[in-house]
PDB file of C-alpha atoms and ligand atoms in Angstrom:
ATOM      1  CA  MET A   1      24.637  97.327-167.808  1.00 50.00           C
ATOM      2  CA  ALA A   2      23.520  94.619-165.392  1.00 59.00           C
ATOM      3  CA  ILE A   3      27.103  94.174-164.230  1.00 62.00           C
ATOM      4  CA  LYS A   4      27.439  97.894-163.720  1.00 61.00           C
ATOM      5  CA  THR A   5      24.326  97.848-161.508  1.00 58.00           C
ATOM      6  CA  LEU A   6      25.627  94.857-159.610  1.00 56.00           C
ATOM      7  CA  LYS A   7      28.976  96.509-158.995  1.00 54.00           C
ATOM      8  CA  LYS A   8      27.152  99.495-157.602  1.00 51.00           C
ATOM      9  CA  PHE A   9      25.512  97.309-154.954  1.00 51.00           C
ATOM     10  CA  PHE A  10      28.226  94.805-154.238  1.00 47.00           C
ATOM     11  CA  THR A  11      31.048  96.982-153.144  1.00 43.00           C
ATOM     12  CA  GLY A  12      32.565  94.499-150.698  1.00 42.00           C
ATOM     13  CA  PRO A  13      35.295  95.466-148.267  1.00 40.00           C
ATOM     14  CA  ALA A  14      37.049  97.833-150.659  1.00 39.00           C
ATOM     15  CA  PRO A  15      34.670  99.795-152.857  1.00 48.00           C
ATOM     16  CA  ARG A  16      36.291 101.575-155.785  1.00 69.00           C
ATOM     17  CA  ILE A  17      39.082 102.699-153.506  1.00 84.00           C
ATOM     18  CA  PRO A  18      42.248 100.589-153.742  1.00 87.00           C
ATOM     19  CA  ARG A  19      42.275  97.924-151.056  1.00 88.00           C
ATOM     20  CA  ASN A  20      45.422  99.209-149.351  1.00 91.00           C
ATOM     21  CA  GLU A  21      43.878 102.670-149.038  1.00 92.00           C
ATOM     22  CA  ALA A  22      40.643 101.215-147.698  1.00 94.00           C
ATOM     23  CA  MET A  23      42.607  99.184-145.162  1.00 96.00           C
ATOM     24  CA  LYS A  24      44.236 102.354-143.841  1.00 97.00           C
ATOM     25  CA  VAL A  25      40.784 103.845-143.218  1.00 97.00           C
ATOM     26  CA  PHE A  26      39.461 100.598-141.689  1.00 98.00           C
ATOM     27  CA  LYS A  27      42.445 100.341-139.360  1.00 98.00           C
ATOM     28  CA  ARG A  28      42.213 103.956-138.262  1.00 98.00           C
ATOM     29  CA  ASP A  29      38.507 103.391-137.453  1.00 98.00           C
ATOM     30  CA  HIS A  30      39.197 100.033-135.758  1.00 98.00           C
ATOM     31  CA  PHE A  31      37.045  98.300-138.419  1.00 98.00           C
ATOM     32  CA  GLN A  32      33.908  99.860-136.957  1.00 98.00           C
ATOM     33  CA  CYS A  33      31.140 101.587-138.855  1.00 98.00           C
ATOM     34  CA  GLN A  34      31.442 105.232-137.869  1.00 98.00           C
ATOM     35  CA  TYR A  35      27.676 105.641-138.085  1.00 98.00           C
ATOM     36  CA  CYS A  36      26.086 102.686-136.296  1.00 98.00           C
ATOM     37  CA  GLY A  37      29.160 101.204-134.608  1.00 98.00           C
ATOM     38  CA  LEU A  38      28.936  97.804-136.317  1.00 98.00           C
ATOM     39  CA  ASP A  39      32.109  95.850-135.587  1.00 98.00           C
ATOM     40  CA  GLY A  40      33.607  94.526-138.796  1.00 98.00           C
ATOM     41  CA  LEU A  41      35.863  92.104-136.965  1.00 98.00           C
ATOM     42  CA  TYR A  42      33.084  90.531-134.924  1.00 98.00           C
ATOM     43  CA  GLN A  43      32.067  88.130-137.652  1.00 97.00           C
ATOM     44  CA  PHE A  44      32.751  87.540-141.312  1.00 97.00           C
ATOM     45  CA  THR A  45      29.316  88.814-142.414  1.00 97.00           C
ATOM     46  CA  ASN A  46      30.096  92.138-140.768  1.00 97.00           C
ATOM     47  CA  TRP A  47      33.491  92.196-142.419  1.00 97.00           C
ATOM     48  CA  MET A  48      31.917  91.650-145.818  1.00 96.00           C
ATOM     49  CA  ILE A  49      29.652  94.660-145.523  1.00 97.00           C
ATOM     50  CA  LEU A  50      32.342  97.143-144.546  1.00 96.00           C
ATOM     51  CA  THR A  51      32.630  99.924-147.070  1.00 95.00           C
ATOM     52  CA  ILE A  52      34.285 103.293-147.266  1.00 94.00           C
ATOM     53  CA  ASP A  53      32.073 106.349-147.067  1.00 95.00           C
ATOM     54  CA  HIS A  54      32.983 109.743-148.449  1.00 94.00           C
ATOM     55  CA  VAL A  55      31.623 112.025-145.712  1.00 95.00           C
ATOM     56  CA  HIS A  56      31.379 114.759-148.290  1.00 93.00           C
ATOM     57  CA  PRO A  57      30.031 112.615-151.152  1.00 90.00           C
ATOM     58  CA  HIS A  58      32.454 111.816-153.925  1.00 84.00           C
ATOM     59  CA  ALA A  59      29.633 112.428-156.398  1.00 81.00           C
ATOM     60  CA  ARG A  60      29.442 115.981-155.057  1.00 84.00           C
ATOM     61  CA  GLY A  61      33.111 116.709-155.254  1.00 85.00           C
ATOM     62  CA  GLY A  62      34.204 115.228-151.940  1.00 87.00           C
ATOM     63  CA  ALA A  63      37.895 114.502-151.863  1.00 87.00           C
ATOM     64  CA  ARG A  64      39.330 111.005-151.643  1.00 89.00           C
ATOM     65  CA  ARG A  65      41.431 111.864-148.637  1.00 92.00           C
ATOM     66  CA  MET A  66      41.761 110.226-145.252  1.00 94.00           C
ATOM     67  CA  ASP A  67      40.004 113.135-143.566  1.00 94.00           C
ATOM     68  CA  ASN A  68      36.973 112.713-145.827  1.00 95.00           C
ATOM     69  CA  LEU A  69      36.819 108.914-145.660  1.00 96.00           C
ATOM     70  CA  VAL A  70      35.282 106.841-142.886  1.00 97.00           C
ATOM     71  CA  THR A  71      34.539 103.182-142.331  1.00 98.00           C
ATOM     72  CA  CYS A  72      30.859 102.599-143.009  1.00 97.00           C
ATOM     73  CA  CYS A  73      28.725  99.458-143.180  1.00 98.00           C
ATOM     74  CA  GLN A  74      26.793  98.942-146.373  1.00 97.00           C
ATOM     75  CA  PRO A  75      23.324  99.622-144.875  1.00 97.00           C
ATOM     76  CA  CYS A  76      24.485 102.952-143.430  1.00 98.00           C
ATOM     77  CA  ASN A  77      26.134 103.819-146.720  1.00 96.00           C
ATOM     78  CA  VAL A  78      22.930 103.089-148.633  1.00 95.00           C
ATOM     79  CA  ILE A  79      20.880 105.166-146.169  1.00 97.00           C
ATOM     80  CA  LYS A  80      23.255 108.103-146.396  1.00 96.00           C
ATOM     81  CA  GLY A  81      23.468 107.886-150.182  1.00 92.00           C
ATOM     82  CA  LYS A  82      24.711 110.997-151.930  1.00 90.00           C
ATOM     83  CA  ARG A  83      23.174 113.393-149.457  1.00 94.00           C
ATOM     84  CA  LEU A  84      25.189 116.376-148.446  1.00 94.00           C
ATOM     85  CA  PHE A  85      25.397 117.267-144.761  1.00 96.00           C
ATOM     86  CA  LYS A  86      26.881 120.222-142.951  1.00 95.00           C
ATOM     87  CA  SER A  87      28.973 117.960-140.785  1.00 95.00           C
ATOM     88  CA  PHE A  88      29.713 114.357-140.025  1.00 96.00           C
ATOM     89  CA  GLU A  89      27.552 114.650-136.883  1.00 97.00           C
ATOM     90  CA  ASP A  90      24.558 115.760-138.972  1.00 97.00           C
ATOM     91  CA  ALA A  91      25.094 112.822-141.310  1.00 98.00           C
ATOM     92  CA  LYS A  92      25.362 110.453-138.378  1.00 98.00           C
ATOM     93  CA  GLN A  93      22.135 111.712-136.838  1.00 98.00           C
ATOM     94  CA  PHE A  94      20.327 111.281-140.141  1.00 98.00           C
ATOM     95  CA  VAL A  95      21.604 107.730-140.594  1.00 98.00           C
ATOM     96  CA  LEU A  96      20.816 106.694-137.022  1.00 98.00           C
ATOM     97  CA  LYS A  97      17.300 108.139-137.178  1.00 98.00           C
ATOM     98  CA  ASN A  98      16.699 106.275-140.419  1.00 97.00           C
ATOM     99  CA  ARG A  99      18.050 103.047-138.920  1.00 98.00           C
ATOM    100  CA  GLN A 100      15.675 103.508-135.991  1.00 98.00           C
ATOM    101  CA  GLU A 101      12.730 103.622-138.386  1.00 97.00           C
ATOM    102  CA  TRP A 102      13.947 100.438-140.048  1.00 96.00           C
ATOM    103  CA  TYR A 103      14.331  98.898-136.596  1.00 97.00           C
ATOM    104  CA  HIS A 104      10.701  99.615-135.716  1.00 97.00           C
ATOM    105  CA  LEU A 105       9.607  97.980-138.960  1.00 97.00           C
ATOM    106  CA  TYR A 106      11.826  95.016-138.154  1.00 97.00           C
ATOM    107  CA  GLU A 107      10.357  94.706-134.656  1.00 97.00           C
ATOM    108  CA  GLN A 108       6.824  94.824-135.998  1.00 96.00           C
ATOM    109  CA  GLN A 109       7.575  92.091-138.491  1.00 96.00           C
ATOM    110  CA  VAL A 110       9.268  89.895-135.900  1.00 96.00           C
ATOM    111  CA  LYS A 111       6.250  90.236-133.624  1.00 95.00           C
ATOM    112  CA  ALA A 112       3.812  89.610-136.474  1.00 95.00           C
ATOM    113  CA  HIS A 113       5.775  86.570-137.561  1.00 93.00           C
ATOM    114  CA  GLN A 114       5.942  85.146-134.029  1.00 91.00           C
ATOM    115  CA  HIS A 115       2.231  85.758-133.634  1.00 82.00           C
ATOM    116  CA  SER A 116       1.325  84.013-136.882  1.00 81.00           C
ATOM    117  CA  GLY A 117       3.599  81.143-135.825  1.00 66.00           C
ATOM    118  CA  THR A 118       1.661  80.722-132.583  1.00 60.00           C
ATOM    119  CA  VAL A 119      -1.668  80.768-134.404  1.00 56.00           C
ATOM    120  CA  SER A 120      -0.710  78.068-136.879  1.00 51.00           C
ATOM    121  CA  HIS A 121       0.317  75.586-134.145  1.00 52.00           C
TER     122      HIS A 121
HETATM  123 ZN1   ZN B 201      26.634 101.168-140.008  1.00 76.22          ZN
END
């Protein structure tokens, strides 16, 4: 059960989909997350979080076809989850808005951390 959970989170560069199929999608999308634009070739860490997203979720009957598959970084994939959207553009807007919220939280924490650093010196 623990392994099953782990597999769910660690999808790596080729989640569930055979690697050669995933590579076709990655190449078509120039190894860039189709939601946030993360460049999978920029550095190895980026490469490691590239996944394949079913635009129409697989869990909701989305086909495993090139026209339903896009390159997607793991964070965007987690944000999107199994939600169903009218179009890819709707999905993208949802993901980007959500990322923006996470970014604000990140900024706040960076500031707070810097501030506490200054105080302790
Ligand atoms: Zn992304």
